[in-house]
JSON list of C-alpha atoms and ligand atoms in Angstrom, two decimals:
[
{"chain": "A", "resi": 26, "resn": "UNK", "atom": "CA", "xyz": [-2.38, 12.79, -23.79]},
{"chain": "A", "resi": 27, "resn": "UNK", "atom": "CA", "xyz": [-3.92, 13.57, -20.44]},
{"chain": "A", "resi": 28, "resn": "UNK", "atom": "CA", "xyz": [-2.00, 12.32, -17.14]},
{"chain": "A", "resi": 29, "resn": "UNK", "atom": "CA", "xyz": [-3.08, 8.93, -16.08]},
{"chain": "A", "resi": 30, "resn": "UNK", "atom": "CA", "xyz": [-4.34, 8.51, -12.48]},
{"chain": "A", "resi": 31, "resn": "UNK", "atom": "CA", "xyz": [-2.64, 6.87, -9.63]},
{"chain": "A", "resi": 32, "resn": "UNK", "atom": "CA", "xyz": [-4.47, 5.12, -6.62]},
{"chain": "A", "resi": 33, "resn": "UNK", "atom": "CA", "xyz": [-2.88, 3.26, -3.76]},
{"chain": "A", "resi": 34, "resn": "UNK", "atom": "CA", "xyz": [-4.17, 0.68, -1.14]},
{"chain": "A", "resi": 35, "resn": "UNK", "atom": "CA", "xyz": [-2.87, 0.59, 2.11]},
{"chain": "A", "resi": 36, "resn": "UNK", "atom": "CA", "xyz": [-3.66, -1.14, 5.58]},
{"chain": "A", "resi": 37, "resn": "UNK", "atom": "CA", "xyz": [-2.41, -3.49, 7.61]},
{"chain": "A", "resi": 38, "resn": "UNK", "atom": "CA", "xyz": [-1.45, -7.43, 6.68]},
{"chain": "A", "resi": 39, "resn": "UNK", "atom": "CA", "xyz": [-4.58, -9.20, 6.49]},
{"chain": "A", "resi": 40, "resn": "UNK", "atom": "CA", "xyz": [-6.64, -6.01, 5.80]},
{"chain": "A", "resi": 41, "resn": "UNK", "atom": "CA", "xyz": [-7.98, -7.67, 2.56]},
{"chain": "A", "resi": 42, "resn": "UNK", "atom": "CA", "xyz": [-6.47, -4.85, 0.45]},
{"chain": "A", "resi": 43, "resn": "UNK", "atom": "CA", "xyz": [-4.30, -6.78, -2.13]},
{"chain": "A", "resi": 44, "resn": "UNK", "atom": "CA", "xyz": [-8.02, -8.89, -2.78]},
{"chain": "A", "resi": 45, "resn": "UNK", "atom": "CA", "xyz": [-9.91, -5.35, -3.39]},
{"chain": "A", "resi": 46, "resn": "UNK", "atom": "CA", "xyz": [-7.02, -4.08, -5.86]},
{"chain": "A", "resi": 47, "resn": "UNK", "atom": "CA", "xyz": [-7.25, -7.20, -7.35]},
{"chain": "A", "resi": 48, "resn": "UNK", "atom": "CA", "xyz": [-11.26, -6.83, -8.22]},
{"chain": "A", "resi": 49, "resn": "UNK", "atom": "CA", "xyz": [-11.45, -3.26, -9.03]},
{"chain": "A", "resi": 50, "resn": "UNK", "atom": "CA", "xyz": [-8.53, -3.71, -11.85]},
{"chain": "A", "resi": 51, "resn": "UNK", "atom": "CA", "xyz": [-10.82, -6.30, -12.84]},
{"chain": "A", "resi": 52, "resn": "UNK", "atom": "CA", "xyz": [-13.94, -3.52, -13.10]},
{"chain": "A", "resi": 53, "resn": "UNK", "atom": "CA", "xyz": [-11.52, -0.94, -14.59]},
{"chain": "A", "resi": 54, "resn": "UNK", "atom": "CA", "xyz": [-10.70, -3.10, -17.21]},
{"chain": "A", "resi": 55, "resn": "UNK", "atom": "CA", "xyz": [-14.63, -3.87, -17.94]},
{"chain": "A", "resi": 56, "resn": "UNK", "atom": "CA", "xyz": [-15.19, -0.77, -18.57]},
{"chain": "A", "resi": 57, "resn": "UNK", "atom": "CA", "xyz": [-12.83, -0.45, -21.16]},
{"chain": "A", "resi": 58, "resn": "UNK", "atom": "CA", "xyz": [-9.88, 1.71, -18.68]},
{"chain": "A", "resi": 59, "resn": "UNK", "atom": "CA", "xyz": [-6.18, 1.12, -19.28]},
{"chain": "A", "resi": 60, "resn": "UNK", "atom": "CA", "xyz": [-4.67, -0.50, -16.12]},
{"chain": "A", "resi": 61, "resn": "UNK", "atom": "CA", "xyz": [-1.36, -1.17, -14.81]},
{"chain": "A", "resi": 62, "resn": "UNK", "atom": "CA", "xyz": [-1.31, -2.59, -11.35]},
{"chain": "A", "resi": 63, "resn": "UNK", "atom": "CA", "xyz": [1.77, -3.01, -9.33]},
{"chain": "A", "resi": 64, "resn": "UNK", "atom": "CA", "xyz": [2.62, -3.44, -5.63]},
{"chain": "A", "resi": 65, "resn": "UNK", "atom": "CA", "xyz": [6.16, -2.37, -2.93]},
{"chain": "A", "resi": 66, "resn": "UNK", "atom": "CA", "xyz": [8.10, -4.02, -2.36]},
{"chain": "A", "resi": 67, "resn": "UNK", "atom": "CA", "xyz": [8.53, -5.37, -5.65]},
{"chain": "A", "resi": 68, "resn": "UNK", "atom": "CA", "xyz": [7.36, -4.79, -9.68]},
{"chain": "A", "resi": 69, "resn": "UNK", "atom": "CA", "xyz": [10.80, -4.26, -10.84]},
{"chain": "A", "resi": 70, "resn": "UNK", "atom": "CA", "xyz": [13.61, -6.67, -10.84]},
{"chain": "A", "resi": 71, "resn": "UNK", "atom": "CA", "xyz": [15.25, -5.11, -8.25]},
{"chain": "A", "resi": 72, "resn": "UNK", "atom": "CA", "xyz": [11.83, -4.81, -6.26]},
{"chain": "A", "resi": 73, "resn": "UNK", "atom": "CA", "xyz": [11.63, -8.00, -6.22]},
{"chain": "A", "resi": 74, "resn": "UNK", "atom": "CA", "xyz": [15.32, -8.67, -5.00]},
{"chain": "A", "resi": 75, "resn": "UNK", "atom": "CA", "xyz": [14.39, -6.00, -1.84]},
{"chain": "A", "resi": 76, "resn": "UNK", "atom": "CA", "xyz": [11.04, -7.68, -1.23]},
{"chain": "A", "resi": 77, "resn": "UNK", "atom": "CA", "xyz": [12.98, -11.18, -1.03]},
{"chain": "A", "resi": 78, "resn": "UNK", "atom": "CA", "xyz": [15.60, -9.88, 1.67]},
{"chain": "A", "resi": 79, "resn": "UNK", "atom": "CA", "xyz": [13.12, -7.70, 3.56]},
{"chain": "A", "resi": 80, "resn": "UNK", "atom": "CA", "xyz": [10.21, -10.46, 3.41]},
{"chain": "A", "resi": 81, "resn": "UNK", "atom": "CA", "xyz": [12.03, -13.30, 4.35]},
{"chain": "A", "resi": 82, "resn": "UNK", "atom": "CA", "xyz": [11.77, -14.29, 7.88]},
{"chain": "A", "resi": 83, "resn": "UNK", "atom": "CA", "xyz": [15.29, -15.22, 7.95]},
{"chain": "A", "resi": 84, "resn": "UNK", "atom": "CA", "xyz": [16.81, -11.86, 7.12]},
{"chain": "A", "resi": 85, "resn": "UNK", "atom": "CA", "xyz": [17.52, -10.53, 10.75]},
{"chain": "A", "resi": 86, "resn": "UNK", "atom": "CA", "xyz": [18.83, -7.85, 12.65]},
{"chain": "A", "resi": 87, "resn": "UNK", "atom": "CA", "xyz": [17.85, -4.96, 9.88]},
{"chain": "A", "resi": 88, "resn": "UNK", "atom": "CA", "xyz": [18.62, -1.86, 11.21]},
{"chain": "A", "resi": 89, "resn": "UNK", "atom": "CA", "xyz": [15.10, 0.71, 10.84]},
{"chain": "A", "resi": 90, "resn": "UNK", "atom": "CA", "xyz": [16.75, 3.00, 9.23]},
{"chain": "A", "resi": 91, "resn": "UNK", "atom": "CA", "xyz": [18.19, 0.40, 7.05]},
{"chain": "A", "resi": 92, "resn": "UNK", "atom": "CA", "xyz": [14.57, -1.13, 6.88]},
{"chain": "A", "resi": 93, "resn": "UNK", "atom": "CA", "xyz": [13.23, 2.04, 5.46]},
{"chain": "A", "resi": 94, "resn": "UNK", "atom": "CA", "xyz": [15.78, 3.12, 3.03]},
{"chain": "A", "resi": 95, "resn": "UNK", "atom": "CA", "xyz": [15.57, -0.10, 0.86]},
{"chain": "A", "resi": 96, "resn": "UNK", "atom": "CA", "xyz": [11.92, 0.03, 1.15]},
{"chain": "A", "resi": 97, "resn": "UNK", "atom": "CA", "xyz": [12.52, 3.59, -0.70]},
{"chain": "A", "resi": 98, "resn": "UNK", "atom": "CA", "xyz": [15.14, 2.18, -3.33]},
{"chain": "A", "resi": 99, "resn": "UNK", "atom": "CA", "xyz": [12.25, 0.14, -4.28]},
{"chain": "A", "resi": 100, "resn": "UNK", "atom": "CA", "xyz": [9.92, 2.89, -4.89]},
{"chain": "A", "resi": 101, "resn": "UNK", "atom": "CA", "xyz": [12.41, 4.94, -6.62]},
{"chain": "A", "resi": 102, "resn": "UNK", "atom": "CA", "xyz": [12.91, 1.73, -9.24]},
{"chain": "A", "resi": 103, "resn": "UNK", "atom": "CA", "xyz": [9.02, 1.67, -9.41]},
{"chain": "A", "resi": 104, "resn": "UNK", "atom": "CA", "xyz": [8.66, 5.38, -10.10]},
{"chain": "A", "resi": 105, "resn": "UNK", "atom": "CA", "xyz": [10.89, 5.16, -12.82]},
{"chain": "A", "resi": 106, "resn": "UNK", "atom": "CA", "xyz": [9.85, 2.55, -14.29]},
{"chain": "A", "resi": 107, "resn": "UNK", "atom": "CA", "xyz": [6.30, 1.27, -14.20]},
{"chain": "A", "resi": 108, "resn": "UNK", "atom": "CA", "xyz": [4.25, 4.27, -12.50]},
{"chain": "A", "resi": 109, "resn": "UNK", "atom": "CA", "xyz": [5.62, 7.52, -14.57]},
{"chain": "A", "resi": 110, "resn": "UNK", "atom": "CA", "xyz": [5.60, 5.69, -17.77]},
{"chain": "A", "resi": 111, "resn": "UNK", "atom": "CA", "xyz": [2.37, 4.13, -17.18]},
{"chain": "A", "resi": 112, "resn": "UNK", "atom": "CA", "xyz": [1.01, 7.50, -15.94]},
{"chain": "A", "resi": 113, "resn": "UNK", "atom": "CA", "xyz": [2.95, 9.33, -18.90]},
{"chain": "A", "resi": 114, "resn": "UNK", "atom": "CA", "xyz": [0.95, 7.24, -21.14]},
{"chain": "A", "resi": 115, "resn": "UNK", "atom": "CA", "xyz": [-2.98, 7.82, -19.34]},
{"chain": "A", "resi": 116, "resn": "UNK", "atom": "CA", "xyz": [-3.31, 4.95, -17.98]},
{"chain": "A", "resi": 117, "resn": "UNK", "atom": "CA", "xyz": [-4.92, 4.25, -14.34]},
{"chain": "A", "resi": 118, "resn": "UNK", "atom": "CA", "xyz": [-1.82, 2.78, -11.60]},
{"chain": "A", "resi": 119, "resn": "UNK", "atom": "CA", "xyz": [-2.99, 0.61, -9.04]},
{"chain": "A", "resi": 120, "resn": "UNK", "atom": "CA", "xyz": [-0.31, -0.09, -6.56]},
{"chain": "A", "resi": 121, "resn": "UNK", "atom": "CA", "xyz": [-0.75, -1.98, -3.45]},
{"chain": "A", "resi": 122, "resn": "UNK", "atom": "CA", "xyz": [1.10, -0.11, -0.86]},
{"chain": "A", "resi": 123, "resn": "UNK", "atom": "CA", "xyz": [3.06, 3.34, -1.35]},
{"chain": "A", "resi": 124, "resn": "UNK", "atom": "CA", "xyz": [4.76, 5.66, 1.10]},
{"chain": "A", "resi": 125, "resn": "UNK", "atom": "CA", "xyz": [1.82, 5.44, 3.48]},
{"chain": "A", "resi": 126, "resn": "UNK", "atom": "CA", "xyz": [3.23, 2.36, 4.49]},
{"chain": "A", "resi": 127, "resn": "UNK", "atom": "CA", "xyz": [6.60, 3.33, 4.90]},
{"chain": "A", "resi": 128, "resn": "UNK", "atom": "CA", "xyz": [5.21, 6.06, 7.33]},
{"chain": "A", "resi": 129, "resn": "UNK", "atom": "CA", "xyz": [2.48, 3.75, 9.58]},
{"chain": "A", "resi": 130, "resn": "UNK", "atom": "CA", "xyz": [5.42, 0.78, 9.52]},
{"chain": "A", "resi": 131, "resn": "UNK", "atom": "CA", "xyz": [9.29, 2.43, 9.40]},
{"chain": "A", "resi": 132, "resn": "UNK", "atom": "CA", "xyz": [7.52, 5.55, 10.84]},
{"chain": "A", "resi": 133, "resn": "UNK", "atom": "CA", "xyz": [4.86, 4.18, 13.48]},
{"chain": "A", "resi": 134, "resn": "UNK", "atom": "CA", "xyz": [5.75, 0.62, 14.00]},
{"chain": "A", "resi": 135, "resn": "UNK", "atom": "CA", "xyz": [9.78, 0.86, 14.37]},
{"chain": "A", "resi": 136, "resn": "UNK", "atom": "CA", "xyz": [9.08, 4.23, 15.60]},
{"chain": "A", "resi": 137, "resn": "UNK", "atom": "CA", "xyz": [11.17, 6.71, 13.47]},
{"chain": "A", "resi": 138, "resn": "UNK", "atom": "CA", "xyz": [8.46, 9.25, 13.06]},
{"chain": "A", "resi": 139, "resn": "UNK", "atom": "CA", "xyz": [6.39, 10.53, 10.42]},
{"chain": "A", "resi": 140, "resn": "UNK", "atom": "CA", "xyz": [9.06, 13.55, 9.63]},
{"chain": "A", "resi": 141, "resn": "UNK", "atom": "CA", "xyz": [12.35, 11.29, 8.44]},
{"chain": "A", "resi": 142, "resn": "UNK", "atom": "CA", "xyz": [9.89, 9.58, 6.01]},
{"chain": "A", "resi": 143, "resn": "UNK", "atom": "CA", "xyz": [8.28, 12.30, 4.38]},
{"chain": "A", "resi": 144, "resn": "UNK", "atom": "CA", "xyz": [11.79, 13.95, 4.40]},
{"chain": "A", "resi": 145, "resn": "UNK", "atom": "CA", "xyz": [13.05, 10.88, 2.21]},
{"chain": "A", "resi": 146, "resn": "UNK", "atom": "CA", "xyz": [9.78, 11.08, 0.37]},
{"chain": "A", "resi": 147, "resn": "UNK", "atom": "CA", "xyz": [10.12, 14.33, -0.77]},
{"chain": "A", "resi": 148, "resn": "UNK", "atom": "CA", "xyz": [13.81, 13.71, -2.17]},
{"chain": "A", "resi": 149, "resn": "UNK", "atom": "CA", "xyz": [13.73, 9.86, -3.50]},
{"chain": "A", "resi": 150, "resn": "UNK", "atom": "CA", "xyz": [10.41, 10.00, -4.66]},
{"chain": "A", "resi": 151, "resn": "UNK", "atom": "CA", "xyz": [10.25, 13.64, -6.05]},
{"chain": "A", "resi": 152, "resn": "UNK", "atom": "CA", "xyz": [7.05, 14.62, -3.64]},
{"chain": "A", "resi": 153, "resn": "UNK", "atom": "CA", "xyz": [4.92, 12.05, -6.06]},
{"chain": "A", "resi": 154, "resn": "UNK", "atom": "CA", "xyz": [1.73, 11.37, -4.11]},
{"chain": "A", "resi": 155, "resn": "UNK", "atom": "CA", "xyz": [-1.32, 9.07, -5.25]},
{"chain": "A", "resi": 156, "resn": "UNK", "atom": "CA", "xyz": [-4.27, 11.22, -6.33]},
{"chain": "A", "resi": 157, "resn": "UNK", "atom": "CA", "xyz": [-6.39, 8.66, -4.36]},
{"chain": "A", "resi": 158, "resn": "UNK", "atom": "CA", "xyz": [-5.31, 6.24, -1.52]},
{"chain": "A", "resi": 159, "resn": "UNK", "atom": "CA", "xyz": [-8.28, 3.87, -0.03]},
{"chain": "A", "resi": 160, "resn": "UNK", "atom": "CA", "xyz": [-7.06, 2.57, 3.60]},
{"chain": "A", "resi": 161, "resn": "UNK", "atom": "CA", "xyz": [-8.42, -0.77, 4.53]},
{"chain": "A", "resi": 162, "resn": "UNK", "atom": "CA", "xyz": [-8.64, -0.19, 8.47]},
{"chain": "A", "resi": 163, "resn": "UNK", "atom": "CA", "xyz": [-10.80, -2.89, 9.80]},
{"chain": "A", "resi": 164, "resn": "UNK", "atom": "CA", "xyz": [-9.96, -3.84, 13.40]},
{"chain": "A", "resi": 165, "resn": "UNK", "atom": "CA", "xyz": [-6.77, -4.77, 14.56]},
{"chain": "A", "resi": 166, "resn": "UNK", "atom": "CA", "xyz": [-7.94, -8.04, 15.98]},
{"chain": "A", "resi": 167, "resn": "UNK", "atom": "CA", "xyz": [-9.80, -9.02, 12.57]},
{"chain": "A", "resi": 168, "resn": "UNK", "atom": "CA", "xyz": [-6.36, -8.19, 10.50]},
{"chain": "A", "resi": 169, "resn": "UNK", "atom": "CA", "xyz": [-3.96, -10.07, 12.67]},
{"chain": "A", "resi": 170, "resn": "UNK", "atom": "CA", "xyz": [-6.55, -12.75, 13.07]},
{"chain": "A", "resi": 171, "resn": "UNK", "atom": "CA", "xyz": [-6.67, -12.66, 8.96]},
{"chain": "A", "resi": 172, "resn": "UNK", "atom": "CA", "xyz": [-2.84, -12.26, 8.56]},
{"chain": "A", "resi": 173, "resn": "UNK", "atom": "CA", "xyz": [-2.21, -15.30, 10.51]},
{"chain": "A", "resi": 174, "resn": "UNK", "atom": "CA", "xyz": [-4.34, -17.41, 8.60]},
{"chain": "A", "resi": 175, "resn": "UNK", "atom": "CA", "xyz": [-2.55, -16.78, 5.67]},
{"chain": "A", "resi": 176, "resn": "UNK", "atom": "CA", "xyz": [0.92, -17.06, 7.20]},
{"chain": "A", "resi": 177, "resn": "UNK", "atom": "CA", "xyz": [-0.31, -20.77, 7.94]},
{"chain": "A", "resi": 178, "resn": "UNK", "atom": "CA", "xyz": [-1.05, -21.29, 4.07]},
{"chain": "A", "resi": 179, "resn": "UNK", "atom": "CA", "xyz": [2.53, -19.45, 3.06]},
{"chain": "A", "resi": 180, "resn": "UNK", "atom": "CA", "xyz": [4.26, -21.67, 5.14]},
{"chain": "A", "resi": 181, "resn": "UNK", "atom": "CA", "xyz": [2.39, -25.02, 3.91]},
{"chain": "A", "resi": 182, "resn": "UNK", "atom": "CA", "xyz": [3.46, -23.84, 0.48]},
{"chain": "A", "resi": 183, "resn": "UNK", "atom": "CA", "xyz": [6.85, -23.39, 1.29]},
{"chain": "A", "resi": 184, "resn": "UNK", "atom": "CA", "xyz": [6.98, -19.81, 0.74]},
{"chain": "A", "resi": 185, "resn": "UNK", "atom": "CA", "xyz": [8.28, -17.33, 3.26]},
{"chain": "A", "resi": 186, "resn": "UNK", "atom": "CA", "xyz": [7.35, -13.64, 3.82]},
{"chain": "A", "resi": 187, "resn": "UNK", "atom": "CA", "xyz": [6.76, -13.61, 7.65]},
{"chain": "A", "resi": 188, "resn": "UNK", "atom": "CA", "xyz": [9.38, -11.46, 8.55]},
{"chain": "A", "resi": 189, "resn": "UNK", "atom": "CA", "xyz": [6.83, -8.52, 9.46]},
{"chain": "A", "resi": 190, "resn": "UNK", "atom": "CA", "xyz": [4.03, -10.54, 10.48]},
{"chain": "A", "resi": 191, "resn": "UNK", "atom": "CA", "xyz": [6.53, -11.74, 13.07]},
{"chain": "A", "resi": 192, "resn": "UNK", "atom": "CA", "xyz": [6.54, -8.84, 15.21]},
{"chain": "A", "resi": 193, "resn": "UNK", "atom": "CA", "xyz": [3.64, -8.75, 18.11]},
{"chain": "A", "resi": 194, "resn": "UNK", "atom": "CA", "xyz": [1.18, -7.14, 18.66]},
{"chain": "A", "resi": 195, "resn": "UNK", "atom": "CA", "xyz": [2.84, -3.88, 20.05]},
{"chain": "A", "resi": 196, "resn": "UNK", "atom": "CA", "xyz": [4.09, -3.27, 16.92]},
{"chain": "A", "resi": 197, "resn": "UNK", "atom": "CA", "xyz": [1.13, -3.82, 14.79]},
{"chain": "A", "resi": 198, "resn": "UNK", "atom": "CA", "xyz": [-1.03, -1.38, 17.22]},
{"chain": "A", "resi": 199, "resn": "UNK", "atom": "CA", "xyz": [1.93, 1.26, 16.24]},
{"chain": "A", "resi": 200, "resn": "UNK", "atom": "CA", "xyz": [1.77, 0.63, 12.22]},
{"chain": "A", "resi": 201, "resn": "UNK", "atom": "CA", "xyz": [-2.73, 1.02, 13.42]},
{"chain": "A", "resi": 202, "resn": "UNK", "atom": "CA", "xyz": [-2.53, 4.11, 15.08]},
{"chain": "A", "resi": 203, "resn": "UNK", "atom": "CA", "xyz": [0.03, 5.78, 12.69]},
{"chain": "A", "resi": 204, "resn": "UNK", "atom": "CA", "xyz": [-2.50, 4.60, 9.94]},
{"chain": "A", "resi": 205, "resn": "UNK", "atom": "CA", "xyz": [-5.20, 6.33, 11.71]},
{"chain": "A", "resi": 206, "resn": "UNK", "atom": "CA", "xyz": [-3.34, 9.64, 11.69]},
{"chain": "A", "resi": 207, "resn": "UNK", "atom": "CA", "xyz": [-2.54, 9.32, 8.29]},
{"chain": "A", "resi": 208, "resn": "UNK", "atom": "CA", "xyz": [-6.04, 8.97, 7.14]},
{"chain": "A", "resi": 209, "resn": "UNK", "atom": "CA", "xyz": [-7.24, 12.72, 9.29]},
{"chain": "A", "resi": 210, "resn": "UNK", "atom": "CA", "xyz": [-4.68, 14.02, 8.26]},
{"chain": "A", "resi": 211, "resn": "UNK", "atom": "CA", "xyz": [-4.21, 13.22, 4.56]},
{"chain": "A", "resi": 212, "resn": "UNK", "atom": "CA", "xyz": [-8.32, 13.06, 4.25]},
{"chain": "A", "resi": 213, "resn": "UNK", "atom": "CA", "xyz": [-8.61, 14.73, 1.09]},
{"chain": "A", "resi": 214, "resn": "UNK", "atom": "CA", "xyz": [-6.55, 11.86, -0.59]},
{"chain": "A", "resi": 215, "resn": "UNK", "atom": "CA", "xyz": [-6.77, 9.15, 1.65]},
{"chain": "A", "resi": 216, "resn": "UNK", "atom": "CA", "xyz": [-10.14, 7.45, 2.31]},
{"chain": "A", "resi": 217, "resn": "UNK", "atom": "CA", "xyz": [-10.52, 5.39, 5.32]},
{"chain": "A", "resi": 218, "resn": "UNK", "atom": "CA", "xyz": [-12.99, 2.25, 5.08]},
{"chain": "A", "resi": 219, "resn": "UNK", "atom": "CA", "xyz": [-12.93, 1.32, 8.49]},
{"chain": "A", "resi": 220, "resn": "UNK", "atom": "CA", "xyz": [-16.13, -1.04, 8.55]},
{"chain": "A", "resi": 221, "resn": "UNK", "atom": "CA", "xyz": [-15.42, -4.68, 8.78]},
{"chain": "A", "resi": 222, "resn": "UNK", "atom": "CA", "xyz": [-17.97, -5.91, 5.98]},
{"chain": "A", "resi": 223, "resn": "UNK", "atom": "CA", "xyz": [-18.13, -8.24, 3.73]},
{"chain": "A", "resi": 224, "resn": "UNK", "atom": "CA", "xyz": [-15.37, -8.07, 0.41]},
{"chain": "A", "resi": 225, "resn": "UNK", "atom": "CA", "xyz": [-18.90, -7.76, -2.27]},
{"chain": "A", "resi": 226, "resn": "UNK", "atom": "CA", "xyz": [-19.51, -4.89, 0.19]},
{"chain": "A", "resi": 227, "resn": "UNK", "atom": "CA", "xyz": [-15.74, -2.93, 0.66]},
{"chain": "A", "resi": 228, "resn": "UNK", "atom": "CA", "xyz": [-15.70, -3.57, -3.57]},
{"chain": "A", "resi": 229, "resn": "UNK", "atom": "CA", "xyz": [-18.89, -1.74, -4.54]},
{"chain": "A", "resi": 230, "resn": "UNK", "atom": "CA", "xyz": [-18.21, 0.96, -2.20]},
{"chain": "A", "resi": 231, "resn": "UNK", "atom": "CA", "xyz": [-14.50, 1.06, -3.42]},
{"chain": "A", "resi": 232, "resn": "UNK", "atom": "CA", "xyz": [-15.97, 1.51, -7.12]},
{"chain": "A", "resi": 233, "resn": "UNK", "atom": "CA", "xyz": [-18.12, 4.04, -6.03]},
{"chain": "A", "resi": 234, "resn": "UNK", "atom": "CA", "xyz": [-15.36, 5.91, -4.66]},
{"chain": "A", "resi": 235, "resn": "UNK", "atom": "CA", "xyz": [-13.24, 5.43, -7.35]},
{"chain": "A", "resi": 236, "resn": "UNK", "atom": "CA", "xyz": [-15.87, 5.93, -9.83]},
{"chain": "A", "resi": 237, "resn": "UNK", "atom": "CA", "xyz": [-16.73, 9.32, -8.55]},
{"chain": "A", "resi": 238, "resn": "UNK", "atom": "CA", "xyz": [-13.16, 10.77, -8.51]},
{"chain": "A", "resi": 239, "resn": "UNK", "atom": "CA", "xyz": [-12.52, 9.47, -12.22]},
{"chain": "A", "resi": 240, "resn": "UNK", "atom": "CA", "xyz": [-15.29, 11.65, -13.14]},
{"chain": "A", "resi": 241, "resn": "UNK", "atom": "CA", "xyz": [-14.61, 14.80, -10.84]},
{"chain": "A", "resi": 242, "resn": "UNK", "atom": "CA", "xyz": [-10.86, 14.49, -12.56]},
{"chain": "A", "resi": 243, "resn": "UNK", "atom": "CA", "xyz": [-12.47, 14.33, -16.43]},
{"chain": "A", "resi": 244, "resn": "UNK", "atom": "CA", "xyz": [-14.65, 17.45, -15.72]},
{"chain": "A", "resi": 245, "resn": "UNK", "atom": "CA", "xyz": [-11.96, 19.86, -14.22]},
{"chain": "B", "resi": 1, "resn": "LIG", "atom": "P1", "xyz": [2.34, -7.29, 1.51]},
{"chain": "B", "resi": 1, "resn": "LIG", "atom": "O1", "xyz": [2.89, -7.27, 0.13]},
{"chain": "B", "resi": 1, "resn": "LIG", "atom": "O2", "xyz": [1.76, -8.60, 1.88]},
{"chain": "B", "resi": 1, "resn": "LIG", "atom": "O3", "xyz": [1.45, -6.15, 1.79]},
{"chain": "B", "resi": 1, "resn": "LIG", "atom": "O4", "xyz": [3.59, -7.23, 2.50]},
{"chain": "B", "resi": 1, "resn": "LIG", "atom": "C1", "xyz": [4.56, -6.28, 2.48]},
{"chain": "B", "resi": 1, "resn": "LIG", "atom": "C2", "xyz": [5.12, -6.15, 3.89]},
{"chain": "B", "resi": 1, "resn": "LIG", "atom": "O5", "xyz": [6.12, -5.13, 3.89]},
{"chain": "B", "resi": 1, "resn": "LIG", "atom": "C3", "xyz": [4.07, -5.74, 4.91]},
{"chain": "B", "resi": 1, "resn": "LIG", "atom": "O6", "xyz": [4.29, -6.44, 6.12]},
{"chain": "B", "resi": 1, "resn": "LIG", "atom": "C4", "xyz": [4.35, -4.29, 5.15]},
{"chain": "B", "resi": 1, "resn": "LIG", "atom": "C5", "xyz": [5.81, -4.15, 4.84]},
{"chain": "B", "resi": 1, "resn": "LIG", "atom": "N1", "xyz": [6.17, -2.82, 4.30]},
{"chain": "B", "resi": 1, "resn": "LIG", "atom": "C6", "xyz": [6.82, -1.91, 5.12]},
{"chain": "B", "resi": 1, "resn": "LIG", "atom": "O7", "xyz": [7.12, -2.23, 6.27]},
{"chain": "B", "resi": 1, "resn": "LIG", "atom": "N2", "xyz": [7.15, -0.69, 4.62]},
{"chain": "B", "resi": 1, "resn": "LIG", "atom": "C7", "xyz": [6.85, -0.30, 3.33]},
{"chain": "B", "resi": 1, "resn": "LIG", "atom": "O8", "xyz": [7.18, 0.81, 2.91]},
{"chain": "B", "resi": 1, "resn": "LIG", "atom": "C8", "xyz": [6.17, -1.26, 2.49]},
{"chain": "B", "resi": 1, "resn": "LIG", "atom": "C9", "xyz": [5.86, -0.88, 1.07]},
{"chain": "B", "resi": 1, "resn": "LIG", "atom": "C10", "xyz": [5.85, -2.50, 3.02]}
]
């Protein structure tokens, strides 16, 4: 059975990335592909557990360092148990958010560098990388602006996972910047879609994308 293939989104709150996974699992599965989507924090029972302490708005005074650690017990649980067997068995992953995050939030936005992270990376998460990440990097005023919004909703639902979207602006130009350098850098897996356009638009340029490394991977 040939390996599966793994594909992250990434961006900031708001960047309208957990919408695109959403529709291109929905194409995948049209077409007749094997998906298994998951996001971090969460998935797993004890994802979940993290994402309800981290999330919350009224879990305070986390150290970054403890911050980042349970964001990587998380990924551990996921590894083991939804993205190797899933990619074990051919299937396509879809997870929304992956280390990338850990690196442009822990790393940028608390400001613990890009080296600790990937240092963790390598040993908790046995160097796994995605074969393809797409970054969602629209503005930083059209994110926050979008982010907010949906706090608002949350909140009139009664459910809570402000905690990040708390922090000001400072801190979300940190988690931008780092999320720049991430996408140079990393530019043979990581492609940036940094045009604010409509989601029919970002979606049939994400299957395109997507679409085109399927087939590169099948012919080599
Ligand atoms: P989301 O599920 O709405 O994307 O929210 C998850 C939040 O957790 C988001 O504010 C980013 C944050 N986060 C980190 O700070 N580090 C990480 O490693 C991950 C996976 C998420």
């Amino acid at each position: 059975m040939p390996r599966g293939f793994f594909i992250t989104f990434e961006g900031l709150d708001g960047s309208g990335k957990s919408t695109q996974m959403r529709l291109l699992a929905r194409t995948l599965q049209a077409s007749g592909r094997e998906v298994t989507t998951t996001r971090q924090p969460g998935g797993t029972e004890l994802g979940d557990q993290i994402r309800a302490v981290l999330l919350n708005s009224s879990t305070q005074n986390v150290a970054p360092l403890a911050e980042m650690a349970l964001m990587f017990a998380d990924r551990a649980q996921s590894i083991q148990a939804i993205i190797e067997p899933a990619l074990a068995e051919g299937k396509i992953v879809l997870c929304d958010r992956f280390t990338d995050s850990t690196e442009a939030y822990q790393g940028g936005g608390r400001g613990l560098g890009s080296e600790r992270v990937l240092a963790l990376h390598r040993t908790v998460c046995d160097d796994l990388w995605p074969d393809l990440t797409i970054l969602l990097l629209p503005s930083l005023d059209a994110s926050l602006a979008r982010a907010r919004r949906r706090n608002g909703r949350q909140l009139a639902q009664g459910t809570d996972e402000n905690r990040f979207e708390g922090e000001g602006r400072a801190f979300y130009e940190r988690v931008f910047l780092k999320y720049q350098e991430i996408g140079a850098r990393e530019n043979l897996r990581v492609v940036t879609i940094a045009e604010d356009a409509s989601v029919e638009t970002i979606e049939k340029r994400i299957v395109e994308i997507v679409e085109e490394r399927l087939t590169r991977k099948t012919s080599s």
